[in-house]
mmCIF file of C-alpha atoms in Angstrom:
data_model
loop_
_atom_site.group_PDB
_atom_site.id
_atom_site.type_symbol
_atom_site.label_atom_id
_atom_site.label_comp_id
_atom_site.label_asym_id
_atom_site.label_seq_id
_atom_site.Cartn_x
_atom_site.Cartn_y
_atom_site.Cartn_z
ATOM 1 C CA LYS A 1 12.200 16.264 -4.209
ATOM 2 C CA ALA A 2 10.611 14.364 -7.046
ATOM 3 C CA GLY A 3 8.240 11.589 -6.023
ATOM 4 C CA VAL A 4 8.174 7.977 -7.094
ATOM 5 C CA THR A 5 7.631 7.669 -10.826
ATOM 6 C CA GLN A 6 6.324 4.680 -12.696
ATOM 7 C CA THR A 7 6.310 4.027 -16.416
ATOM 8 C CA PRO A 8 4.268 3.382 -18.359
ATOM 9 C CA ARG A 9 1.084 4.539 -16.670
ATOM 10 C CA TYR A 10 -1.161 2.360 -18.802
ATOM 11 C CA LEU A 11 -0.459 -0.821 -20.697
ATOM 12 C CA ILE A 12 -2.568 -3.211 -22.726
ATOM 13 C CA LYS A 13 -1.236 -6.673 -23.511
ATOM 14 C CA THR A 14 -2.654 -9.972 -24.695
ATOM 15 C CA ARG A 15 -2.511 -13.339 -22.984
ATOM 16 C CA GLY A 16 0.804 -15.084 -23.292
ATOM 17 C CA GLN A 17 2.843 -11.918 -23.789
ATOM 18 C CA GLN A 18 5.343 -10.612 -21.297
ATOM 19 C CA VAL A 19 5.598 -7.140 -19.831
ATOM 20 C CA THR A 20 8.169 -4.999 -18.029
ATOM 21 C CA LEU A 21 7.219 -2.192 -15.681
ATOM 22 C CA SER A 22 9.626 0.430 -14.412
ATOM 23 C CA CYS A 23 9.884 2.346 -11.153
ATOM 24 C CA SER A 24 12.187 5.212 -10.211
ATOM 25 C CA PRO A 25 12.334 5.751 -6.444
ATOM 26 C CA ILE A 26 12.750 8.998 -4.583
ATOM 27 C CA SER A 27 16.344 10.158 -4.723
ATOM 28 C CA GLY A 28 18.332 8.606 -1.902
ATOM 29 C CA HIS A 29 15.877 5.787 -1.267
ATOM 30 C CA ARG A 30 17.426 2.349 -1.488
ATOM 31 C CA SER A 31 14.383 0.137 -0.976
ATOM 32 C CA VAL A 32 11.784 -0.475 -3.671
ATOM 33 C CA SER A 33 8.689 -2.616 -3.145
ATOM 34 C CA TRP A 34 6.057 -3.739 -5.601
ATOM 35 C CA TYR A 35 2.356 -4.366 -4.928
ATOM 36 C CA GLN A 36 -0.508 -5.650 -7.029
ATOM 37 C CA GLN A 37 -3.920 -4.055 -6.495
ATOM 38 C CA THR A 38 -7.070 -5.763 -7.775
ATOM 39 C CA PRO A 39 -10.731 -5.357 -6.810
ATOM 40 C CA GLY A 40 -10.935 -8.989 -5.724
ATOM 41 C CA GLN A 41 -7.671 -9.494 -3.852
ATOM 42 C CA GLY A 42 -6.934 -5.948 -2.726
ATOM 43 C CA LEU A 43 -3.336 -4.895 -2.225
ATOM 44 C CA GLN A 44 -0.847 -7.736 -2.246
ATOM 45 C CA PHE A 45 2.891 -7.567 -1.728
ATOM 46 C CA LEU A 46 4.976 -8.890 -4.609
ATOM 47 C CA PHE A 47 8.600 -8.305 -3.576
ATOM 48 C CA GLU A 48 11.049 -5.820 -2.143
ATOM 49 C CA TYR A 49 14.534 -4.943 -3.320
ATOM 50 C CA PHE A 50 17.235 -3.265 -1.303
ATOM 51 C CA SER A 51 20.674 -2.470 -2.669
ATOM 52 C CA GLU A 52 20.067 -4.643 -5.760
ATOM 53 C CA THR A 53 19.091 -7.707 -3.661
ATOM 54 C CA GLN A 54 15.646 -9.163 -3.174
ATOM 55 C CA ARG A 55 15.006 -8.801 0.533
ATOM 56 C CA ASN A 56 11.374 -9.972 0.769
ATOM 57 C CA LYS A 57 9.082 -11.933 -1.454
ATOM 58 C CA GLY A 58 5.305 -12.413 -1.492
ATOM 59 C CA ASN A 59 3.274 -15.417 -2.586
ATOM 60 C CA PHE A 60 3.218 -14.960 -6.337
ATOM 61 C CA PRO A 61 4.187 -17.478 -9.034
ATOM 62 C CA GLY A 62 7.597 -17.430 -10.624
ATOM 63 C CA ARG A 63 6.168 -15.619 -13.665
ATOM 64 C CA PHE A 64 6.527 -12.476 -11.572
ATOM 65 C CA SER A 65 10.105 -11.328 -11.207
ATOM 66 C CA GLY A 66 11.978 -8.167 -10.526
ATOM 67 C CA ARG A 67 15.350 -6.570 -10.279
ATOM 68 C CA GLN A 68 16.989 -3.447 -8.989
ATOM 69 C CA PHE A 69 19.802 -1.496 -10.541
ATOM 70 C CA SER A 70 22.726 0.230 -8.884
ATOM 71 C CA ASN A 71 20.890 3.584 -9.061
ATOM 72 C CA SER A 72 17.994 1.971 -7.113
ATOM 73 C CA ARG A 73 15.639 2.032 -10.092
ATOM 74 C CA SER A 74 13.629 -1.149 -10.272
ATOM 75 C CA GLU A 75 11.823 -3.164 -12.905
ATOM 76 C CA MET A 76 9.295 -5.915 -12.569
ATOM 77 C CA ASN A 77 8.570 -8.428 -15.259
ATOM 78 C CA VAL A 78 5.557 -10.645 -15.781
ATOM 79 C CA SER A 79 5.927 -13.446 -18.294
ATOM 80 C CA THR A 80 3.206 -15.467 -19.982
ATOM 81 C CA LEU A 81 0.485 -13.033 -19.043
ATOM 82 C CA GLU A 82 -2.877 -14.316 -17.862
ATOM 83 C CA LEU A 83 -6.209 -12.490 -17.744
ATOM 84 C CA GLY A 84 -5.985 -12.471 -13.958
ATOM 85 C CA ASP A 85 -2.819 -10.382 -14.091
ATOM 86 C CA SER A 86 -4.900 -7.342 -15.026
ATOM 87 C CA ALA A 87 -4.328 -4.982 -12.119
ATOM 88 C CA LEU A 88 -2.847 -1.751 -10.883
ATOM 89 C CA TYR A 89 0.815 -2.335 -10.069
ATOM 90 C CA LEU A 90 2.131 0.000 -7.416
ATOM 91 C CA CYS A 91 5.728 0.710 -6.624
ATOM 92 C CA ALA A 92 6.836 2.140 -3.288
ATOM 93 C CA SER A 93 10.191 3.391 -2.096
ATOM 94 C CA SER A 94 11.664 4.008 1.319
ATOM 95 C CA PRO A 95 15.074 4.848 2.737
ATOM 96 C CA GLY A 96 15.319 1.158 3.562
ATOM 97 C CA GLY A 97 16.761 1.221 7.056
ATOM 98 C CA SER A 98 15.970 -1.615 9.427
ATOM 99 C CA GLY A 99 13.127 -1.441 11.928
ATOM 100 C CA GLY A 100 10.030 -1.786 9.799
ATOM 101 C CA ALA A 101 8.509 1.630 10.503
ATOM 102 C CA ASN A 102 9.837 3.149 7.311
ATOM 103 C CA GLU A 103 7.306 5.286 5.503
ATOM 104 C CA GLN A 104 6.611 3.843 2.088
ATOM 105 C CA PHE A 105 6.169 6.454 -0.641
ATOM 106 C CA PHE A 106 3.957 5.153 -3.419
ATOM 107 C CA GLY A 107 3.966 5.954 -7.089
ATOM 108 C CA PRO A 108 0.783 6.490 -9.124
ATOM 109 C CA GLY A 109 0.872 2.947 -10.455
ATOM 110 C CA THR A 110 0.842 1.226 -13.821
ATOM 111 C CA ARG A 111 -2.571 0.022 -14.957
ATOM 112 C CA LEU A 112 -2.072 -3.278 -16.814
ATOM 113 C CA THR A 113 -4.921 -4.714 -18.854
ATOM 114 C CA VAL A 114 -4.556 -8.218 -20.264
ATOM 115 C CA LEU A 115 -6.901 -9.095 -23.124
ATOM 116 C CA GLY B 1 0.421 -15.582 9.351
ATOM 117 C CA ASN B 2 0.008 -11.859 9.842
ATOM 118 C CA SER B 3 -3.232 -10.299 8.660
ATOM 119 C CA VAL B 4 -5.347 -7.151 8.844
ATOM 120 C CA THR B 5 -9.132 -6.973 8.973
ATOM 121 C CA GLN B 6 -11.009 -3.764 8.418
ATOM 122 C CA MET B 7 -14.671 -2.924 8.190
ATOM 123 C CA GLU B 8 -16.483 -3.266 4.929
ATOM 124 C CA GLY B 9 -17.542 -0.134 3.162
ATOM 125 C CA PRO B 10 -18.727 2.060 1.826
ATOM 126 C CA VAL B 11 -19.090 4.345 4.785
ATOM 127 C CA THR B 12 -21.415 7.202 3.905
ATOM 128 C CA LEU B 13 -21.466 10.305 6.081
ATOM 129 C CA SER B 14 -22.652 13.869 5.995
ATOM 130 C CA GLU B 15 -20.087 16.647 6.266
ATOM 131 C CA GLU B 16 -19.014 17.347 9.892
ATOM 132 C CA ALA B 17 -20.064 13.879 11.073
ATOM 133 C CA PHE B 18 -17.826 11.730 13.280
ATOM 134 C CA LEU B 19 -15.879 8.987 11.537
ATOM 135 C CA THR B 20 -14.694 5.626 12.821
ATOM 136 C CA ILE B 21 -13.194 2.943 10.595
ATOM 137 C CA ASN B 22 -12.419 -0.228 12.482
ATOM 138 C CA CYS B 23 -9.190 -2.155 11.989
ATOM 139 C CA THR B 24 -7.951 -5.224 13.832
ATOM 140 C CA TYR B 25 -4.823 -7.222 13.213
ATOM 141 C CA THR B 26 -3.241 -10.599 13.808
ATOM 142 C CA ALA B 27 0.513 -10.660 14.174
ATOM 143 C CA THR B 28 3.308 -12.282 16.073
ATOM 144 C CA GLY B 29 5.650 -9.970 17.873
ATOM 145 C CA TYR B 30 5.260 -6.204 17.776
ATOM 146 C CA PRO B 31 4.296 -4.941 14.346
ATOM 147 C CA SER B 32 4.146 -1.323 13.239
ATOM 148 C CA LEU B 33 0.686 -0.138 12.185
ATOM 149 C CA PHE B 34 -0.290 2.298 9.458
ATOM 150 C CA TRP B 35 -3.238 3.997 7.825
ATOM 151 C CA TYR B 36 -2.878 4.829 4.138
ATOM 152 C CA VAL B 37 -5.330 6.822 2.032
ATOM 153 C CA GLN B 38 -5.978 6.564 -1.695
ATOM 154 C CA TYR B 39 -7.748 9.502 -3.303
ATOM 155 C CA PRO B 40 -9.503 8.911 -6.643
ATOM 156 C CA GLY B 41 -7.005 8.430 -9.442
ATOM 157 C CA GLU B 42 -3.998 8.708 -7.159
ATOM 158 C CA GLY B 43 -1.506 6.427 -5.465
ATOM 159 C CA LEU B 44 -1.421 5.597 -1.772
ATOM 160 C CA GLN B 45 -0.346 8.177 0.769
ATOM 161 C CA LEU B 46 0.640 7.536 4.363
ATOM 162 C CA LEU B 47 -1.913 9.126 6.645
ATOM 163 C CA LEU B 48 -0.489 8.144 10.042
ATOM 164 C CA LYS B 49 1.456 5.428 11.806
ATOM 165 C CA ALA B 50 2.208 3.976 15.228
ATOM 166 C CA THR B 51 5.159 1.795 16.069
ATOM 167 C CA LYS B 52 4.437 0.529 19.582
ATOM 168 C CA ALA B 53 1.589 -0.179 21.955
ATOM 169 C CA ASP B 54 -0.378 2.867 23.192
ATOM 170 C CA ASP B 55 1.208 5.116 20.542
ATOM 171 C CA LYS B 56 -1.264 7.510 18.943
ATOM 172 C CA GLY B 57 -0.716 8.477 15.341
ATOM 173 C CA SER B 58 -2.344 11.675 14.102
ATOM 174 C CA ASN B 59 -2.456 13.757 10.940
ATOM 175 C CA LYS B 60 -4.941 16.127 9.256
ATOM 176 C CA GLY B 61 -7.435 15.660 12.096
ATOM 177 C CA PHE B 62 -7.311 11.873 11.871
ATOM 178 C CA GLU B 63 -6.178 9.785 14.844
ATOM 179 C CA ALA B 64 -5.569 6.125 15.615
ATOM 180 C CA THR B 65 -4.256 4.470 18.772
ATOM 181 C CA TYR B 66 -2.257 1.216 18.782
ATOM 182 C CA ARG B 67 -4.158 -1.041 21.209
ATOM 183 C CA LYS B 68 -2.239 -4.241 21.820
ATOM 184 C CA GLU B 69 -4.779 -5.654 24.273
ATOM 185 C CA THR B 70 -7.528 -5.546 21.630
ATOM 186 C CA THR B 71 -5.166 -5.848 18.612
ATOM 187 C CA SER B 72 -6.847 -2.814 17.092
ATOM 188 C CA PHE B 73 -5.903 0.406 15.321
ATOM 189 C CA HIS B 74 -9.213 2.162 14.634
ATOM 190 C CA LEU B 75 -9.180 5.351 12.575
ATOM 191 C CA GLU B 76 -11.199 8.322 13.868
ATOM 192 C CA LYS B 77 -11.926 11.888 12.850
ATOM 193 C CA GLY B 78 -14.169 14.265 14.708
ATOM 194 C CA SER B 79 -15.584 16.173 11.731
ATOM 195 C CA VAL B 80 -15.214 14.862 8.190
ATOM 196 C CA GLN B 81 -15.150 17.006 5.076
ATOM 197 C CA VAL B 82 -16.158 16.246 1.509
ATOM 198 C CA SER B 83 -12.455 16.300 0.625
ATOM 199 C CA ASP B 84 -11.905 13.291 2.926
ATOM 200 C CA SER B 85 -13.784 11.075 0.464
ATOM 201 C CA ALA B 86 -11.298 8.350 -0.445
ATOM 202 C CA VAL B 87 -10.395 4.718 0.224
ATOM 203 C CA TYR B 88 -8.643 4.088 3.543
ATOM 204 C CA PHE B 89 -6.316 1.139 4.088
ATOM 205 C CA CYS B 90 -5.101 -0.212 7.388
ATOM 206 C CA ALA B 91 -1.738 -1.969 7.191
ATOM 207 C CA LEU B 92 0.951 -3.566 9.304
ATOM 208 C CA SER B 93 4.609 -4.323 8.885
ATOM 209 C CA ASP B 94 6.528 -6.966 10.758
ATOM 210 C CA ASN B 95 9.590 -4.773 11.057
ATOM 211 C CA THR B 96 10.478 -5.157 7.427
ATOM 212 C CA ASP B 97 9.456 -2.977 4.496
ATOM 213 C CA LYS B 98 6.730 -5.480 3.578
ATOM 214 C CA LEU B 99 3.262 -4.065 4.193
ATOM 215 C CA ILE B 100 0.220 -6.267 4.744
ATOM 216 C CA PHE B 101 -2.945 -4.377 3.901
ATOM 217 C CA GLY B 102 -6.560 -4.711 4.841
ATOM 218 C CA THR B 103 -9.177 -4.746 2.105
ATOM 219 C CA GLY B 104 -9.775 -1.011 2.226
ATOM 220 C CA THR B 105 -12.819 1.007 3.275
ATOM 221 C CA ARG B 106 -14.384 3.526 0.920
ATOM 222 C CA LEU B 107 -15.536 6.722 2.633
ATOM 223 C CA GLN B 108 -18.081 8.930 0.923
ATOM 224 C CA VAL B 109 -18.835 12.311 2.487
ATOM 225 C CA PHE B 110 -21.777 14.342 1.235
ATOM 226 C CA PRO B 111 -22.321 18.073 1.812
#
């Protein structure tokens, strides 16, 4: 089974631009979550999508948004980029059943650098 | 709100030494607890998990026991190898797919 894939792997943008990151979950997984990883703040939850609906949301500004398609692939978008948005963005997928003990399978991440 | 606290790193050990990485949590209800590992240049991988009090998760020689009375989930390994060098993250979920992570502990093992 193919793992979680994320594209692109590396991205360089300038302040004020917007960016879209893509995540393809493991086949059959219906839940996709996004995390931001920075040296200062560590790993922080952005949002989770299940069956095309946002099921959970973290404490990020509205510039961060996401969506999920009917094939479970997900995109996240960051508008009006700021220097502080430079980070590794990780996507994780799981089967998505209820209970909270679902194993999250992580992709390799997209390294975003904002100049 | 829910939170996870883990010991600051780096932890530096010689090969075959005993490893403990401390993790404590604050949560309402009965969260599930996890240890994830991040090897250099790679994404996170689940190392082990426990879903209820007194459960012991184990994998690849690593163990952690869910202690509700001390709100802890310490990671242990009896004999570390150079290949165990990585960053280890303790995490909890409140019965959703949202994970709350600790800050991570870097382990460096020297031959």
